């Protein structure tokens, strides 16, 4: 039962990292780079814990029924709870600001760089849904999730940089959820 414990540890690392990042991001004296480093540390530690969980799940005997249901539920929570810092790193690599007020950017008449609001909550729900669909052996659910998200955001995607933010965030989020869902499959195999 080490793997479920590691899934919980990964979620706790992400929660602590999110709280620390929130404090850093709220302080105008802290550079955007420092906030990004906090995301990087959180993502790296979460990924390391999840890789260890995957290796242990692969090496362990398979489980079924009740224990698998618990492990699957923890996997869904881990997929949803650990991906935010990774998605922010991908967005930053694509030139999309990940801080509500990028304090290092020069001030001017440039329009808002992050037009898609609510993305963090949508991302958590998206990762949970993707992992659940995969663990329930319903990969067609991914098409439903992405179609609903695309239709809901369609009118907003014409704003400057919105389509890039949408594509980068969605791909990173879905790929992360698929990877974490793989741990659930390793538990059952």
C-alpha positions as CSV (number, residue, x, y, z in Angstrom):
1,X,0.0,0.0,0.0
2,X,3.0,2.3,-0.5
3,X,1.7,3.6,-3.9
4,X,-1.5,5.1,-2.4
5,X,0.6,6.8,0.3
6,X,2.8,8.3,-2.4
7,X,-0.2,9.5,-4.4
8,X,-1.3,11.4,-1.2
9,X,2.2,12.7,-0.7
10,X,2.3,14.1,-4.3
11,X,-1.0,15.9,-3.7
12,X,0.2,17.3,-0.4
13,X,3.4,18.5,-2.1
14,X,1.3,20.3,-4.7
15,X,-1.0,21.9,-2.1
16,X,1.9,23.2,-0.1
17,X,3.6,24.4,-3.3
18,X,0.4,26.1,-4.4
19,X,0.1,27.9,-1.0
20,X,3.8,29.0,-1.1
21,X,3.4,30.1,-4.8
22,X,0.3,32.1,-3.9
23,X,2.2,34.0,-1.3
24,X,5.1,34.7,-3.6
25,X,2.8,35.7,-6.5
26,X,0.9,38.2,-4.3
27,X,4.1,40.0,-3.3
28,X,4.9,42.7,-5.9
29,X,8.5,42.7,-4.7
30,X,9.0,39.1,-5.7
31,X,10.2,38.6,-9.3
32,X,8.2,36.6,-11.8
33,X,11.2,34.3,-12.2
34,X,11.1,33.5,-8.5
35,X,7.4,32.6,-8.8
36,X,8.2,30.4,-11.8
37,X,11.0,28.7,-9.9
38,X,8.5,27.9,-7.1
39,X,6.3,26.2,-9.8
40,X,9.3,24.3,-11.1
41,X,10.3,23.0,-7.7
42,X,6.7,21.9,-7.0
43,X,6.4,20.2,-10.4
44,X,9.7,18.5,-10.0
45,X,9.0,17.1,-6.5
46,X,5.5,16.0,-7.5
47,X,6.8,14.3,-10.6
48,X,9.6,12.6,-8.7
49,X,7.1,11.2,-6.1
50,X,4.7,10.1,-8.9
51,X,7.6,8.4,-10.8
52,X,8.5,6.5,-7.7
53,X,4.8,5.6,-7.3
54,X,4.7,4.3,-10.9
55,X,7.8,2.2,-10.4
56,X,6.4,0.7,-7.2
57,X,3.0,0.1,-8.8
58,X,4.7,-1.7,-11.7
59,X,6.8,-3.9,-9.4
60,X,3.9,-4.7,-7.0
61,X,1.2,-7.4,-7.4
62,X,-2.0,-6.2,-9.0
63,X,-5.0,-5.4,-6.9
64,X,-8.7,-5.5,-7.7
65,X,-12.1,-4.6,-6.3
66,X,-12.1,-2.5,-3.2
67,X,-8.4,-1.8,-3.0
68,X,-8.4,-0.8,-6.7
69,X,-11.3,1.5,-6.2
70,X,-9.5,3.3,-3.5
71,X,-6.3,3.5,-5.5
72,X,-8.2,4.7,-8.6
73,X,-9.9,7.4,-6.5
74,X,-6.5,8.5,-5.2
75,X,-5.1,8.5,-8.7
76,X,-7.9,10.8,-9.9
77,X,-7.2,13.2,-7.0
78,X,-3.5,13.0,-7.8
79,X,-4.1,13.8,-11.5
80,X,-6.3,16.7,-10.6
81,X,-4.2,18.1,-7.8
82,X,-0.7,17.8,-9.1
83,X,-0.9,19.2,-12.6
84,X,-1.3,23.0,-12.1
85,X,2.4,23.8,-11.6
86,X,3.3,21.7,-14.7
87,X,0.7,23.5,-16.8
88,X,2.0,26.9,-15.6
89,X,5.5,25.9,-16.6
90,X,4.3,24.9,-20.1
91,X,2.4,28.2,-20.4
92,X,5.4,30.2,-19.3
93,X,7.6,28.3,-21.8
94,X,5.1,29.3,-24.5
95,X,5.3,33.0,-23.5
96,X,2.0,33.1,-21.7
97,X,2.1,35.0,-18.3
98,X,1.2,32.8,-15.4
99,X,0.9,35.4,-12.7
100,X,-2.2,37.5,-12.3
101,X,-0.1,40.7,-12.5
102,X,3.2,40.1,-14.1
103,X,5.2,42.6,-12.1
104,X,8.4,42.3,-14.3
105,X,6.6,43.2,-17.5
106,X,6.9,46.7,-18.8
107,X,3.8,48.8,-18.2
108,X,2.1,50.2,-21.2
109,X,-1.0,50.0,-23.3
110,X,-0.6,46.3,-24.1
111,X,-3.8,44.3,-23.7
112,X,-4.3,41.7,-21.0
113,X,-2.0,38.8,-21.7
114,X,-4.2,36.1,-20.0
115,X,-7.6,36.4,-21.6
116,X,-9.0,33.0,-20.5
117,X,-10.2,33.3,-16.9
118,X,-11.2,30.4,-14.8
119,X,-8.6,28.2,-16.4
120,X,-7.1,26.9,-13.2
121,X,-10.4,25.5,-11.9
122,X,-11.3,24.2,-15.4
123,X,-7.9,22.5,-15.5
124,X,-8.4,20.7,-12.2
125,X,-11.8,19.5,-13.4
126,X,-10.4,18.5,-16.8
127,X,-7.5,16.5,-15.3
128,X,-9.9,14.7,-12.9
129,X,-12.3,13.9,-15.7
130,X,-9.5,12.7,-18.0
131,X,-8.0,10.4,-15.4
132,X,-11.5,9.0,-14.4
133,X,-12.4,8.3,-18.0
134,X,-9.1,6.4,-18.6
135,X,-9.4,4.5,-15.3
136,X,-13.0,3.5,-16.2
137,X,-11.7,2.3,-19.6
138,X,-13.8,4.9,-21.4
139,X,-11.2,6.7,-23.7
140,X,-14.1,8.2,-25.7
141,X,-14.8,10.3,-22.7
142,X,-11.7,12.3,-23.6
143,X,-13.3,13.4,-26.8
144,X,-16.4,14.5,-24.9
145,X,-14.3,16.5,-22.3
146,X,-12.3,18.2,-25.0
147,X,-15.4,19.0,-27.1
148,X,-17.3,20.5,-24.2
149,X,-14.2,22.6,-23.2
150,X,-13.7,23.8,-26.8
151,X,-17.3,24.7,-27.3
152,X,-17.4,26.6,-24.0
153,X,-14.3,28.6,-24.8
154,X,-15.0,29.1,-28.6
155,X,-16.2,32.7,-28.3
156,X,-13.1,33.6,-26.2
157,X,-10.5,32.1,-28.5
158,X,-10.3,35.2,-30.8
159,X,-8.7,37.3,-28.1
160,X,-4.9,38.0,-28.4
161,X,-2.9,34.9,-27.3
162,X,-6.1,33.1,-26.2
163,X,-5.8,30.3,-28.6
164,X,-2.1,29.7,-27.7
165,X,-3.0,29.7,-24.0
166,X,-5.9,27.3,-24.6
167,X,-3.9,24.8,-26.7
168,X,-0.8,24.8,-24.5
169,X,-2.8,24.6,-21.2
170,X,-5.1,21.9,-22.5
171,X,-2.4,19.7,-24.0
172,X,-0.2,20.0,-20.9
173,X,-3.2,19.3,-18.6
174,X,-4.5,16.3,-20.6
175,X,-1.0,14.8,-21.0
176,X,-0.3,15.1,-17.3
177,X,-3.6,13.5,-16.4
178,X,-3.0,10.6,-18.8
179,X,0.4,10.0,-17.3
180,X,-0.9,10.0,-13.7
181,X,-3.8,7.8,-14.8
182,X,-1.2,5.3,-16.0
183,X,-0.2,4.8,-12.4
184,X,-3.7,3.6,-11.7
185,X,-3.4,1.2,-14.6
186,X,-0.1,-0.1,-13.2
187,X,-1.8,-0.7,-9.9
188,X,-4.4,-2.9,-11.6
189,X,-2.1,-4.9,-13.9
